[in-house]
mmCIF file of C-alpha atoms in Angstrom:
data_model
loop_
_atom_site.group_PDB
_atom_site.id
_atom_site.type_symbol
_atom_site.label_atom_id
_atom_site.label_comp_id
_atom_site.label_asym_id
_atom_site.label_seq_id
_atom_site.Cartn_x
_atom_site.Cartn_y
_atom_site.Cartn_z
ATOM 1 C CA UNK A 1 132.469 -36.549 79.669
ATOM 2 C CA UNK A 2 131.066 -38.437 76.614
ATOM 3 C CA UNK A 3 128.240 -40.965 77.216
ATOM 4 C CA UNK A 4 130.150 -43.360 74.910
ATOM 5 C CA UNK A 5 132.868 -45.745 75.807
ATOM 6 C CA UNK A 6 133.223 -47.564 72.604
ATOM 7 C CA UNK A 7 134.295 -46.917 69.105
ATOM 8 C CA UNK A 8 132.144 -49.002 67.025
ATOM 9 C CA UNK A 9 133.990 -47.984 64.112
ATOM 10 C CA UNK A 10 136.881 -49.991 65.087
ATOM 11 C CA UNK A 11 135.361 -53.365 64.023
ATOM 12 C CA UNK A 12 133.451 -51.708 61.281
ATOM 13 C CA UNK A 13 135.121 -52.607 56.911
ATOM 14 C CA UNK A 14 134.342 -48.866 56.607
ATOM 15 C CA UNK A 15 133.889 -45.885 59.127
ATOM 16 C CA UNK A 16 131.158 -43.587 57.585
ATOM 17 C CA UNK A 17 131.676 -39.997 57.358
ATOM 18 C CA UNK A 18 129.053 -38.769 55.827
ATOM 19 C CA UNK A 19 125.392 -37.989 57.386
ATOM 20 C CA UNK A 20 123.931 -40.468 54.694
ATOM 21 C CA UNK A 21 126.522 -43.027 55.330
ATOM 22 C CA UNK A 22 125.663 -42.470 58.941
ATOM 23 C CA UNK A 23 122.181 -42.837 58.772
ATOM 24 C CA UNK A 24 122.372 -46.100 56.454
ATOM 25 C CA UNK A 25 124.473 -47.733 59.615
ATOM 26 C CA UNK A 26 122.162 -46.860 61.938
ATOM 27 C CA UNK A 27 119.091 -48.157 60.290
ATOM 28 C CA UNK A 28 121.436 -51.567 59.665
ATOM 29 C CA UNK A 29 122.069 -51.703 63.238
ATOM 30 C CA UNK A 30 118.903 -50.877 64.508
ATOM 31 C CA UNK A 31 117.509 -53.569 62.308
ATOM 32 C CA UNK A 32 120.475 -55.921 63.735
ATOM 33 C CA UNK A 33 119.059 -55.307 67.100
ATOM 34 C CA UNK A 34 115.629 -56.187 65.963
ATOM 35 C CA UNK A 35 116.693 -59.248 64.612
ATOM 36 C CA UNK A 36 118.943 -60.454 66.995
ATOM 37 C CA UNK A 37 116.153 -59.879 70.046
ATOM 38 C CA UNK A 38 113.516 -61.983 68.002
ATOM 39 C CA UNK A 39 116.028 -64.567 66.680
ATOM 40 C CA UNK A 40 118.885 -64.688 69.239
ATOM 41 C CA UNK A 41 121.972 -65.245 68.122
ATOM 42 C CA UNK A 42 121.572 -68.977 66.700
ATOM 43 C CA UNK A 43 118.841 -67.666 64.714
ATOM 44 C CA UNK A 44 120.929 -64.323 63.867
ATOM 45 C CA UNK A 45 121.784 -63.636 59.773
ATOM 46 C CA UNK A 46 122.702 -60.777 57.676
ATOM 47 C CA UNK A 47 120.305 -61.828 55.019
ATOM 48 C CA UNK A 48 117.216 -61.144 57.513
ATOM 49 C CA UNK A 49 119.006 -57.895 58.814
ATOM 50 C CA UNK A 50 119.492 -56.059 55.516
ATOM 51 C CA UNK A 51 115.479 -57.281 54.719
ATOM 52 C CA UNK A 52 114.680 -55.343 57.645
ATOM 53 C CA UNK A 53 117.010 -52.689 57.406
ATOM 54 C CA UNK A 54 115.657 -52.352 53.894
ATOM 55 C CA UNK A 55 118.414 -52.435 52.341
ATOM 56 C CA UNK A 56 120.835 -54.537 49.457
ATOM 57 C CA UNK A 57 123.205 -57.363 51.283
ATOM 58 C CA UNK A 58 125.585 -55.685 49.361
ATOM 59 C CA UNK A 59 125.230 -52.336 52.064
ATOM 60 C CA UNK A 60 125.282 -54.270 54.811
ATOM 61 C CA UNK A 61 128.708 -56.128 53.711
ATOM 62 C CA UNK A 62 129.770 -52.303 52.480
ATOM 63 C CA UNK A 63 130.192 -51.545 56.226
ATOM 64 C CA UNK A 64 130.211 -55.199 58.216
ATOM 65 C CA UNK A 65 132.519 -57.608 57.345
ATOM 66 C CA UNK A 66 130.533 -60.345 58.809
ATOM 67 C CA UNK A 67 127.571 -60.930 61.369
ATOM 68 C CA UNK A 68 130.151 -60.916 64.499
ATOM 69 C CA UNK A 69 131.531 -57.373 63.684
ATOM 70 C CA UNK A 70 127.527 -56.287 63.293
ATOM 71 C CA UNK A 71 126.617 -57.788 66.416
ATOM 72 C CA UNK A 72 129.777 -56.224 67.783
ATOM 73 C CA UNK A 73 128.434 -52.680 66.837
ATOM 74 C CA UNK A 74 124.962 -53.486 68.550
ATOM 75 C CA UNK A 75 126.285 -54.331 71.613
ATOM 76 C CA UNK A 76 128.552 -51.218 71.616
ATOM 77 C CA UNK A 77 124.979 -49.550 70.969
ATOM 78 C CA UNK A 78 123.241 -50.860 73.701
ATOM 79 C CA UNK A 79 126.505 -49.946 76.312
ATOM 80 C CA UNK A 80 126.090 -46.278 74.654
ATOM 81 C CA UNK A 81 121.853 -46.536 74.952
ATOM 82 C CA UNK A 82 122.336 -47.131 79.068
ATOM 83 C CA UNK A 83 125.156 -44.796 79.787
ATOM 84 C CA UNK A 84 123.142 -42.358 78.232
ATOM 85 C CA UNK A 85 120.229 -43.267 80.784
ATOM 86 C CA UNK A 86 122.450 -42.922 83.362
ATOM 87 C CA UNK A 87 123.624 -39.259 82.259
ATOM 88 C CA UNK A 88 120.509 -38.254 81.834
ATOM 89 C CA UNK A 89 119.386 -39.484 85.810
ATOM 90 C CA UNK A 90 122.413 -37.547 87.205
ATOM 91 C CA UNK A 91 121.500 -34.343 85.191
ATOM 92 C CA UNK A 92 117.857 -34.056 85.983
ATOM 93 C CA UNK A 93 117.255 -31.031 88.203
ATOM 94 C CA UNK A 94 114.831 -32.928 90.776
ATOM 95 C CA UNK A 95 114.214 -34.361 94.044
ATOM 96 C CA UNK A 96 115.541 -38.004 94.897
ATOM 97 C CA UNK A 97 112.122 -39.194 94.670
ATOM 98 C CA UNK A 98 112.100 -37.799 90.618
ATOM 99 C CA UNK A 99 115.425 -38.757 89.950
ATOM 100 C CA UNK A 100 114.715 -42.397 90.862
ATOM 101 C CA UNK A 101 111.584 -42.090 88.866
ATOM 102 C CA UNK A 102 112.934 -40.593 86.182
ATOM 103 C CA UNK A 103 116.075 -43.300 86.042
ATOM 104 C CA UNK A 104 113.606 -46.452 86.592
ATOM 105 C CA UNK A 105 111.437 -45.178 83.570
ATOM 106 C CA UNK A 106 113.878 -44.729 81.631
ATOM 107 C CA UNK A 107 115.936 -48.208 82.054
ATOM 108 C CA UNK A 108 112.142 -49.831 81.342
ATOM 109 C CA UNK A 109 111.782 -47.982 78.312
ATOM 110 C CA UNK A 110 115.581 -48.900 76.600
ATOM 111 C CA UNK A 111 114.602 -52.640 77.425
ATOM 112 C CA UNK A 112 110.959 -52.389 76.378
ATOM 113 C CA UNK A 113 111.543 -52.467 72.557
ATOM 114 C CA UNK A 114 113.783 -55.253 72.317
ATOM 115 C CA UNK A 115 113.626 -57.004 75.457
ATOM 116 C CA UNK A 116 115.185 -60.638 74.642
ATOM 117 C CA UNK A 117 118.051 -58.259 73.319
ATOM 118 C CA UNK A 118 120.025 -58.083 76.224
ATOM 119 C CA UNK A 119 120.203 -61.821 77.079
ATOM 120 C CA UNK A 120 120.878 -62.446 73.027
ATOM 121 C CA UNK A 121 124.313 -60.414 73.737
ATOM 122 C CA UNK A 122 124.912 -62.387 76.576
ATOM 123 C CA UNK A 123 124.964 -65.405 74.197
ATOM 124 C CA UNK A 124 127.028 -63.965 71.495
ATOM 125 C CA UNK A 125 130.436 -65.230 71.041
ATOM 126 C CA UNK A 126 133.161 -62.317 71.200
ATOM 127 C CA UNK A 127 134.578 -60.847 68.242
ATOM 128 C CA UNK A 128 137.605 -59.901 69.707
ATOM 129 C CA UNK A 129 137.806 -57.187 71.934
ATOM 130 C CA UNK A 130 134.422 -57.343 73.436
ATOM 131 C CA UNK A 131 135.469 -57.981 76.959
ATOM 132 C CA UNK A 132 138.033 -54.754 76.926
ATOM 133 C CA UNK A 133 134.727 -52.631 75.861
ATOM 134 C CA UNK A 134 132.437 -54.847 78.625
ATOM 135 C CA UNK A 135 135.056 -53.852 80.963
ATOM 136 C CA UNK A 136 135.275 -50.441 80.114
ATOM 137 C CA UNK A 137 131.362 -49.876 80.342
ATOM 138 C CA UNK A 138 130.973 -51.805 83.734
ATOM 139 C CA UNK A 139 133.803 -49.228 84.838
ATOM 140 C CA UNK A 140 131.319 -46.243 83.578
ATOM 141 C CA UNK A 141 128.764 -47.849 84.391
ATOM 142 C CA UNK A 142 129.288 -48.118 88.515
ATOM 143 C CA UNK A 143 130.881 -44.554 88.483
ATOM 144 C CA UNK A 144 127.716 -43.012 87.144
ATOM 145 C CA UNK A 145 125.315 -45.039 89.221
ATOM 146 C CA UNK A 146 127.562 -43.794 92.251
ATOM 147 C CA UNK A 147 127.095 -40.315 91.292
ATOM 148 C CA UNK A 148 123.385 -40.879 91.232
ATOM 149 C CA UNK A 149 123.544 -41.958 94.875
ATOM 150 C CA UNK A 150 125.581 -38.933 95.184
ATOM 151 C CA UNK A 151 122.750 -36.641 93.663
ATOM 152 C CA UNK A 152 120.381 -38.496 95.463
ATOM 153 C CA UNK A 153 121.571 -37.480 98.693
ATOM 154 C CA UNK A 154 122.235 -33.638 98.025
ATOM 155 C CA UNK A 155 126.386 -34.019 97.872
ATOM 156 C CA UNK A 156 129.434 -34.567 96.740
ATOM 157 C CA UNK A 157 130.077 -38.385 95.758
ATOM 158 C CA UNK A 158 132.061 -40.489 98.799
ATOM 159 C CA UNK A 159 134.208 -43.712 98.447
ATOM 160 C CA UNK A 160 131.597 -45.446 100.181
ATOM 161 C CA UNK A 161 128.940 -44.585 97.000
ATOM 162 C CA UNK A 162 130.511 -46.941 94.767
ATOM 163 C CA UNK A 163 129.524 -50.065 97.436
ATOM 164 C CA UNK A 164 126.173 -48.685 97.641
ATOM 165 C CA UNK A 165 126.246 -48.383 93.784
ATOM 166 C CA UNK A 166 126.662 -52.033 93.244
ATOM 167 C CA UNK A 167 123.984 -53.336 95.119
ATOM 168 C CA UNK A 168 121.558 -50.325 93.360
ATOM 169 C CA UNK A 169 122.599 -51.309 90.369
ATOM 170 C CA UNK A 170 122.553 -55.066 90.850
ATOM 171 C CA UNK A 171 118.861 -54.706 92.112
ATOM 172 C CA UNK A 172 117.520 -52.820 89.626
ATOM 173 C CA UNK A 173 119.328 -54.677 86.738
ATOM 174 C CA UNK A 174 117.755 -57.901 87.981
ATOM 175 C CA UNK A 175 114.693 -57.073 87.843
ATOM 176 C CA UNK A 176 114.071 -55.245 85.045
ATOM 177 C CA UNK A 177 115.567 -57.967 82.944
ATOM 178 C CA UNK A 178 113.586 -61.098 84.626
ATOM 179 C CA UNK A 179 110.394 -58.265 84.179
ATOM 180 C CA UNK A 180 111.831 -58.571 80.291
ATOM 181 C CA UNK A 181 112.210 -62.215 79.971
ATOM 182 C CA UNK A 182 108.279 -62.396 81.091
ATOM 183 C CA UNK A 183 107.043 -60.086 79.496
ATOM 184 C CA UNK A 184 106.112 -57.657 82.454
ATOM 185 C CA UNK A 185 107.935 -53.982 81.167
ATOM 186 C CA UNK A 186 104.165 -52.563 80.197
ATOM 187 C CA UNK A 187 102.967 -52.866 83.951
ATOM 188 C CA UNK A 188 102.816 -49.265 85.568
ATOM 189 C CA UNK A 189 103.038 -51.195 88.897
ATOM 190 C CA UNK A 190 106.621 -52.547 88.233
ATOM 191 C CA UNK A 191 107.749 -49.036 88.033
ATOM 192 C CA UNK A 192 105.906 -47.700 91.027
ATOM 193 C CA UNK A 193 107.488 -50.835 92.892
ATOM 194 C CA UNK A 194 111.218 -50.567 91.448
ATOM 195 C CA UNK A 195 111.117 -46.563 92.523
ATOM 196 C CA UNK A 196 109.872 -47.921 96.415
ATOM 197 C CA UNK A 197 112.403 -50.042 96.476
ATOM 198 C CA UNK A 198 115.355 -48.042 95.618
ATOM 199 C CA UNK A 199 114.027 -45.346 97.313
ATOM 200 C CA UNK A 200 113.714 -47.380 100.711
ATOM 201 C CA UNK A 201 116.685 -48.773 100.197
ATOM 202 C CA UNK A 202 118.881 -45.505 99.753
ATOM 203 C CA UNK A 203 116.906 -43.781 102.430
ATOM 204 C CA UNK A 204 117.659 -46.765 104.836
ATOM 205 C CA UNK A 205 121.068 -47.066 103.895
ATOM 206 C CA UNK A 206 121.621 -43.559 104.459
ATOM 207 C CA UNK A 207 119.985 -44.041 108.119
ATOM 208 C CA UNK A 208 122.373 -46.827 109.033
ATOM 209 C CA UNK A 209 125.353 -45.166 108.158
ATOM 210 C CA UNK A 210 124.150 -42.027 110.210
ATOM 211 C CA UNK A 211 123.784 -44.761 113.187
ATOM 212 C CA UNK A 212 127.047 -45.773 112.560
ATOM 213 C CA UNK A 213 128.707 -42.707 112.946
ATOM 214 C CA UNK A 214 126.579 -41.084 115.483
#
């Protein structure tokens, strides 16, 4: 299955098709992401973006019709950027222990570049069909964090995953983006903790359940 559940295209003035075209939207909303985690959105303009992106208003209007569709393709972005985390967790050949590691290391290193970002897109008023794409990566998201707990545990994913999904999920999320808001993503101990905890917490979950059926 694809790691994207967006089209970003669809609130885009002009779809490009060609690998220049491609790259030139990238850099304009990679550049939208820098500005919008330093600025927020009240602070957010296309002026600033194309300076960063390094390139003529003119390009970023080209593709954007205005700063809502940009921010609109930014937060698509970001939905893409932690799917693809998630992918990558559930793929990797390893032990629980490494898998964990490997998923924890990973969410701290898509917030650590931009890490007001994600409460910036919290903020953001929606452009019209933002909640349909929210929806759809929340979806996504809980089905691939279940089939982590799945991996996790040597088998086939269960109903009961999804439950235990949430409450991974929720942890994790929570603290990695307080450990944004202050600053904390650089400490190696916030990693070493985040991997005990959801470690523990899998291993005692999975111990309770055994209880429960035994």
């Amino acid at each position: 299955m694809s790691t994207r559940v967006s089209n970003a295209a669809a609130a885009m003035r002009k779809a490009p098709r060609q690998a220049r075209s491609r790259a030139t939207v990238d850099v304009i909303v990679t550049a939208g992401a820098r500005v919008l985690d330093k600025h927020g959105w009240a602070g957010f303009t296309t002026n600033e973006v194309a300076q960063v992106a390094g390139v003529s208003i003119g390009s970023v209007y080209q593709y954007f019709p205005n700063k809502l569709a940009l921010v609109d393709a930014i937060r698509r972005r970001h939905f893409d950027d932690v799917l693809a985390v998630l992918q990558r967790a559930h793929d990797r050949r390893a032990s629980a222990g490494r898998r964990l590691e490997g998923l924890i290391g990973d969410l701290i290193a898509a917030h650590r570049d931009y890490p007001a970002l994600h409460r910036a897109l919290l903020d953001l008023p929606d452009p019209g069909g933002a909640k349909d794409a929210y929806d759809a990566f929340q979806k996504e998201y809980l089905r691939r964090y279940a089939l982590i707990v799945a991996a996790c545990r040597g088998r086939a994913p269960v109903k009961a995953d999804t439950l235990t999904a949430q409450v991974l999920s929720s942890a994790l999320e929570g603290v990695v983006h307080n450990a944004a808001r202050r600053g904390l993503l650089g400490d190696p101990k916030l990693k070493r903790e985040l991997v005990r905890l959801a470690g523990t917490y899998l291993e005692d979950h999975r111990a309770a359940t055994a209880n429960v059926r035994s």
